[in-house]
Amino acid sequence: MNESISRQVQQVVHRLFNVETTPVLTRPDPQFGDFATNIAMQLAKSLGKNPREIAEAIATELRSQDAINEVSIAGPGFINVRLHDSALYASVFTEVPKKQGSLLIEYSCPNAFKSIHVGHFYQTILGDSLARVYERLGWTVYRVTFGGDVGRHVGMSMWSIINELGGEYPDKLAEIPEDVRATWLAERYVMGTKAFEEDQQAKEEITQCNKRVYELHNENDKTSDFARIYWTCRQWSYDAFNQFYESIQVKPFDRSIGESETFQPGLKIVRDNLGKVFTESDGAVILSEEKSGLHTRVFINSGGLPTYEAKDLGVIWLEAQEFEYDKRIIMTGSEQKQYMQVVFSAQSLIDPVLGAKQESLTNGTVKFGDGKKMSSRLGNVTRAVDVLPSAKEAIKAKSQELQEQIALGAIKYTFLKSSIGGDISFDLDQSVSTEGNSGPYLQYALVRAKSILRKVSVATQQSVDHLEQPERALAVCLTRYPEVLQQSVDGSSLHDLCAYLYELSQIFNRFYEQCKVVDDPRADIRIPLVVQYEQTLRDGLQTLGIPTPEEM
RNA sequence: GCACCCGUAGCUCAGCUGGAUAGAGCGUUGGCUUGCGGAGCCAAAGGUCGUAGGUUCAAAUCCUGCCGGGUGUACCA
């Protein structure tokens, strides 16, 4: 409907003034109309005419259109369009148009041997939801997580593991019970970090461990004692990640890439482009783009080891080998924003076509309000696995499963409702709120509609002459859904979808208060609206990855 | 020093490719029994949009300075 009106305005403007435009339609306050455009004010200058005069001319033409009931001019020259109720009602029942394209999205990215913290939780939800919106619009999406399974942090962990085992005895790992493996590994990392900072001898041994890990990958060593410890613990780590992903109900990754797979191609890419893209400086290989305002970054350090920069070029290369994509989104913390620009700059210099497909999306950190309640429940620990159980405690529900669906809905919605980029505050008490602009509010607004639909036989869609105000408001809001989905991918703005679904639910709740559906004379008109509403809200929640319970 | 991000109601945030009285939620105060689930609905109070200029018919939105907070700035990721 939006596009159809927009096209009509475009044609009218062309006919009247012989000017090519792409009119933007906005959704004004309902008192003004269903659609509005400021095209007259934009044309005023170039045409040298009074904006209201232009608006009047356009309005006159638009009034002759079938679907349009009323066109008014307001303020400095806004053109407000109101549709006939019959046309509006009919336009409610349209499908979301699908487009084609393929997206590779890289997110979550926890490092092996370390534990997942709230920040990973947050980014995993953002990535999963964004992927779902693309999928909803018809894109093929590849989900990838890329984590460090080599590097100094692994050296620290390996050192501490061996230390704890009393030597390189892989068989002793079997003595560690399955349910404590993840925490045991997390402790090893902490101990390793501490030793690295405080103990000179340990520091040297850790550096050796780090090198040995790289070597075992180079030699594809699966059998030495050291290697067996490494592979076993890496697997423990991955098992813990997957268990977590399952618990928060996100779609599984199509590919989990370790840095061990990318440092070799990364090194090769950098070396192949030495002199062309990269230069040597103080024994390191760098990219200096300071004239374009970017930082100088080291891609291969003076010890000949690849830095994350090289590994990141490696992963771009590896993904391009395995997946064919039109666009690649990589999510990182916002502190890596400027860093990412350098990597993309390098990629564009090496391969402009592949470089142009890169897009970086940075998210802020999760902060805990004043944290009083939060800290008493979770302590200073911000392990991701503690969040859901803690949230569940605050939810009253008939069953465990329902409690989980609601808690998950509350958490995810809290993560998704703010725009991506800024820090977000996560106060467990507020975040798990079930009132107002919250996940459970949306879930409840869905459950109410489901409950109505269980009590009626589905009416076939009727033509209608007149809509009452609450019906009309619901109809108008429903027609916006396709635009909002598109807007959400265009701006990576999941909060737009959240805000829309919240508004939709609010409008439905008002409708619910004022309009009876079951056994009402207007049931034939209202039932299709409720059906469409239920489908839209359910679809929207599923697109965000928020559970849609049948009852609460 | 330079670069990037942020500063909107008591709190948490929308709005920022300039447009019609700056919007939500929480919190505060006061209402809603005969109708499909009150995790709901209605209403009130609450804002010099950090600050000072500039551009414009029109600025929370664009430009510049300043103040305040955060992050990054060569061998970490």
PDB file of C-alpha atoms (C1' of nucleotides) in Angstrom, chain A residues 31 41 74 78 80 259 281 286 295 297-298 301-302 308 335-336 338 419 425 434 436 441 444 447-448 451 455 495 502 510 512-513 515-518 551-552, chain B residues 2-6 11-15 17-21 24-27 32 35-42 56-57 70-77:
ATOM      1  CA  GLN A  31      -5.488  12.554  13.450  1.00  0.00           C
ATOM      2  CA  MET A  41       8.000  21.603   0.813  1.00  0.00           C
ATOM      3  CA  ALA A  74      -1.641  20.969   6.804  1.00  0.00           C
ATOM      4  CA  PHE A  78       2.237  18.535   4.467  1.00  0.00           C
ATOM      5  CA  ASN A  80      -2.003  13.980   4.383  1.00  0.00           C
ATOM      6  CA  GLU A 259      41.786 -19.106  14.592  1.00  0.00           C
ATOM      7  CA  SER A 281      58.513  -1.497   9.917  1.00  0.00           C
ATOM      8  CA  ILE A 286      52.006  -3.222   9.063  1.00  0.00           C
ATOM      9  CA  HIS A 295      45.333   3.756  12.742  1.00  0.00           C
ATOM     10  CA  ARG A 297      48.079  -1.707  12.699  1.00  0.00           C
ATOM     11  CA  VAL A 298      50.454  -4.625  12.895  1.00  0.00           C
ATOM     12  CA  ASN A 301      54.533  -9.109  14.555  1.00  0.00           C
ATOM     13  CA  SER A 302      58.293  -8.903  14.653  1.00  0.00           C
ATOM     14  CA  TYR A 308      44.438 -10.867  15.025  1.00  0.00           C
ATOM     15  CA  GLU A 335      35.956  -0.715  21.163  1.00  0.00           C
ATOM     16  CA  GLN A 336      37.004  -2.519  17.997  1.00  0.00           C
ATOM     17  CA  GLN A 338      38.272   1.711  14.420  1.00  0.00           C
ATOM     18  CA  SER A 419      19.508   0.469  19.361  1.00  0.00           C
ATOM     19  CA  SER A 425      22.024  -1.444  31.082  1.00  0.00           C
ATOM     20  CA  THR A 434       6.728  -8.464  32.841  1.00  0.00           C
ATOM     21  CA  GLY A 436       4.918  -2.321  30.093  1.00  0.00           C
ATOM     22  CA  TYR A 441       3.840  -7.882  27.587  1.00  0.00           C
ATOM     23  CA  TYR A 444       0.675 -11.801  26.757  1.00  0.00           C
ATOM     24  CA  VAL A 447      -1.840 -15.140  24.156  1.00  0.00           C
ATOM     25  CA  ARG A 448      -4.962 -12.996  24.446  1.00  0.00           C
ATOM     26  CA  SER A 451      -7.483 -17.236  23.346  1.00  0.00           C
ATOM     27  CA  LYS A 455     -13.457 -19.487  20.830  1.00  0.00           C
ATOM     28  CA  HIS A 495      14.781  -1.975  18.071  1.00  0.00           C
ATOM     29  CA  TYR A 502       5.087  -3.117  21.132  1.00  0.00           C
ATOM     30  CA  ARG A 510      -6.977  -1.078  23.363  1.00  0.00           C
ATOM     31  CA  TYR A 512      -9.471  -5.695  23.068  1.00  0.00           C
ATOM     32  CA  GLU A 513     -10.871  -3.393  25.728  1.00  0.00           C
ATOM     33  CA  CYS A 515     -14.298  -4.272  20.808  1.00  0.00           C
ATOM     34  CA  LYS A 516     -15.861  -7.574  21.630  1.00  0.00           C
ATOM     35  CA  VAL A 517     -15.126 -10.277  19.126  1.00  0.00           C
ATOM     36  CA  VAL A 518     -16.823 -13.430  20.320  1.00  0.00           C
ATOM     37  CA  GLU A 551      -0.923 -19.539  27.218  1.00  0.00           C
ATOM     38  CA  MET A 552       0.608 -17.836  30.219  1.00  0.00           C
TER      39      MET A 552
ATOM     40  C1'   C B   2      44.472  12.964  17.291  1.00  0.00           C
ATOM     41  C1'   A B   3      40.198   9.758  16.041  1.00  0.00           C
ATOM     42  C1'   C B   4      35.455   7.403  17.184  1.00  0.00           C
ATOM     43  C1'   C B   5      30.928   7.001  20.397  1.00  0.00           C
ATOM     44  C1'   C B   6      27.682   9.203  23.945  1.00  0.00           C
ATOM     45  C1'   C B  11      15.530   6.276  36.194  1.00  0.00           C
ATOM     46  C1'   U B  12      16.086   3.234  31.419  1.00  0.00           C
ATOM     47  C1'   C B  13      15.587   4.604  26.462  1.00  0.00           C
ATOM     48  C1'   A B  14      13.059   6.102  21.366  1.00  0.00           C
ATOM     49  C1'   G B  15      13.083  10.247  18.034  1.00  0.00           C
ATOM     50  C1'   U B  17      19.003  11.359   5.553  1.00  0.00           C
ATOM     51  C1'   G B  18      15.734  19.050   9.307  1.00  0.00           C
ATOM     52  C1'   G B  19       9.412  19.504   9.314  1.00  0.00           C
ATOM     53  C1'   A B  20       3.116  19.617  12.265  1.00  0.00           C
ATOM     54  C1'   U B  21       1.806  20.209  20.121  1.00  0.00           C
ATOM     55  C1'   A B  24       7.480   5.240  25.401  1.00  0.00           C
ATOM     56  C1'   G B  25       8.277   2.158  29.730  1.00  0.00           C
ATOM     57  C1'   C B  26       9.567   2.122  34.925  1.00  0.00           C
ATOM     58  C1'   G B  27       8.622   5.028  39.212  1.00  0.00           C
ATOM     59  C1'   C B  32     -11.536   0.951  35.363  1.00  0.00           C
ATOM     60  C1'   G B  35     -17.737  -8.428  27.653  1.00  0.00           C
ATOM     61  C1'   C B  36     -13.483 -12.850  24.692  1.00  0.00           C
ATOM     62  C1'   G B  37      -7.458 -13.912  30.398  1.00  0.00           C
ATOM     63  C1'   G B  38      -6.257  -7.331  35.015  1.00  0.00           C
ATOM     64  C1'   A B  39       1.137  -9.999  33.006  1.00  0.00           C
ATOM     65  C1'   G B  40      -4.424  -5.533  30.818  1.00  0.00           C
ATOM     66  C1'   C B  41      -6.921  -0.482  30.045  1.00  0.00           C
ATOM     67  C1'   C B  42      -7.733   5.033  31.093  1.00  0.00           C
ATOM     68  C1'   U B  56      17.316  27.663   7.403  1.00  0.00           C
ATOM     69  C1'   C B  57      10.701  29.516   6.090  1.00  0.00           C
ATOM     70  C1'   G B  70      33.345   6.480  27.539  1.00  0.00           C
ATOM     71  C1'   U B  71      36.598   3.958  23.933  1.00  0.00           C
ATOM     72  C1'   G B  72      40.680   3.499  20.621  1.00  0.00           C
ATOM     73  C1'   U B  73      45.488   5.114  19.232  1.00  0.00           C
ATOM     74  C1'   A B  74      52.025  -0.665  16.291  1.00  0.00           C
ATOM     75  C1'   C B  75      53.540  -5.835  17.590  1.00  0.00           C
ATOM     76  C1'   C B  76      46.567  -8.185  22.837  1.00  0.00           C
ATOM     77  C1'   A B  77      41.869  -9.786  20.963  1.00  0.00           C
TER      78        A B  77
END
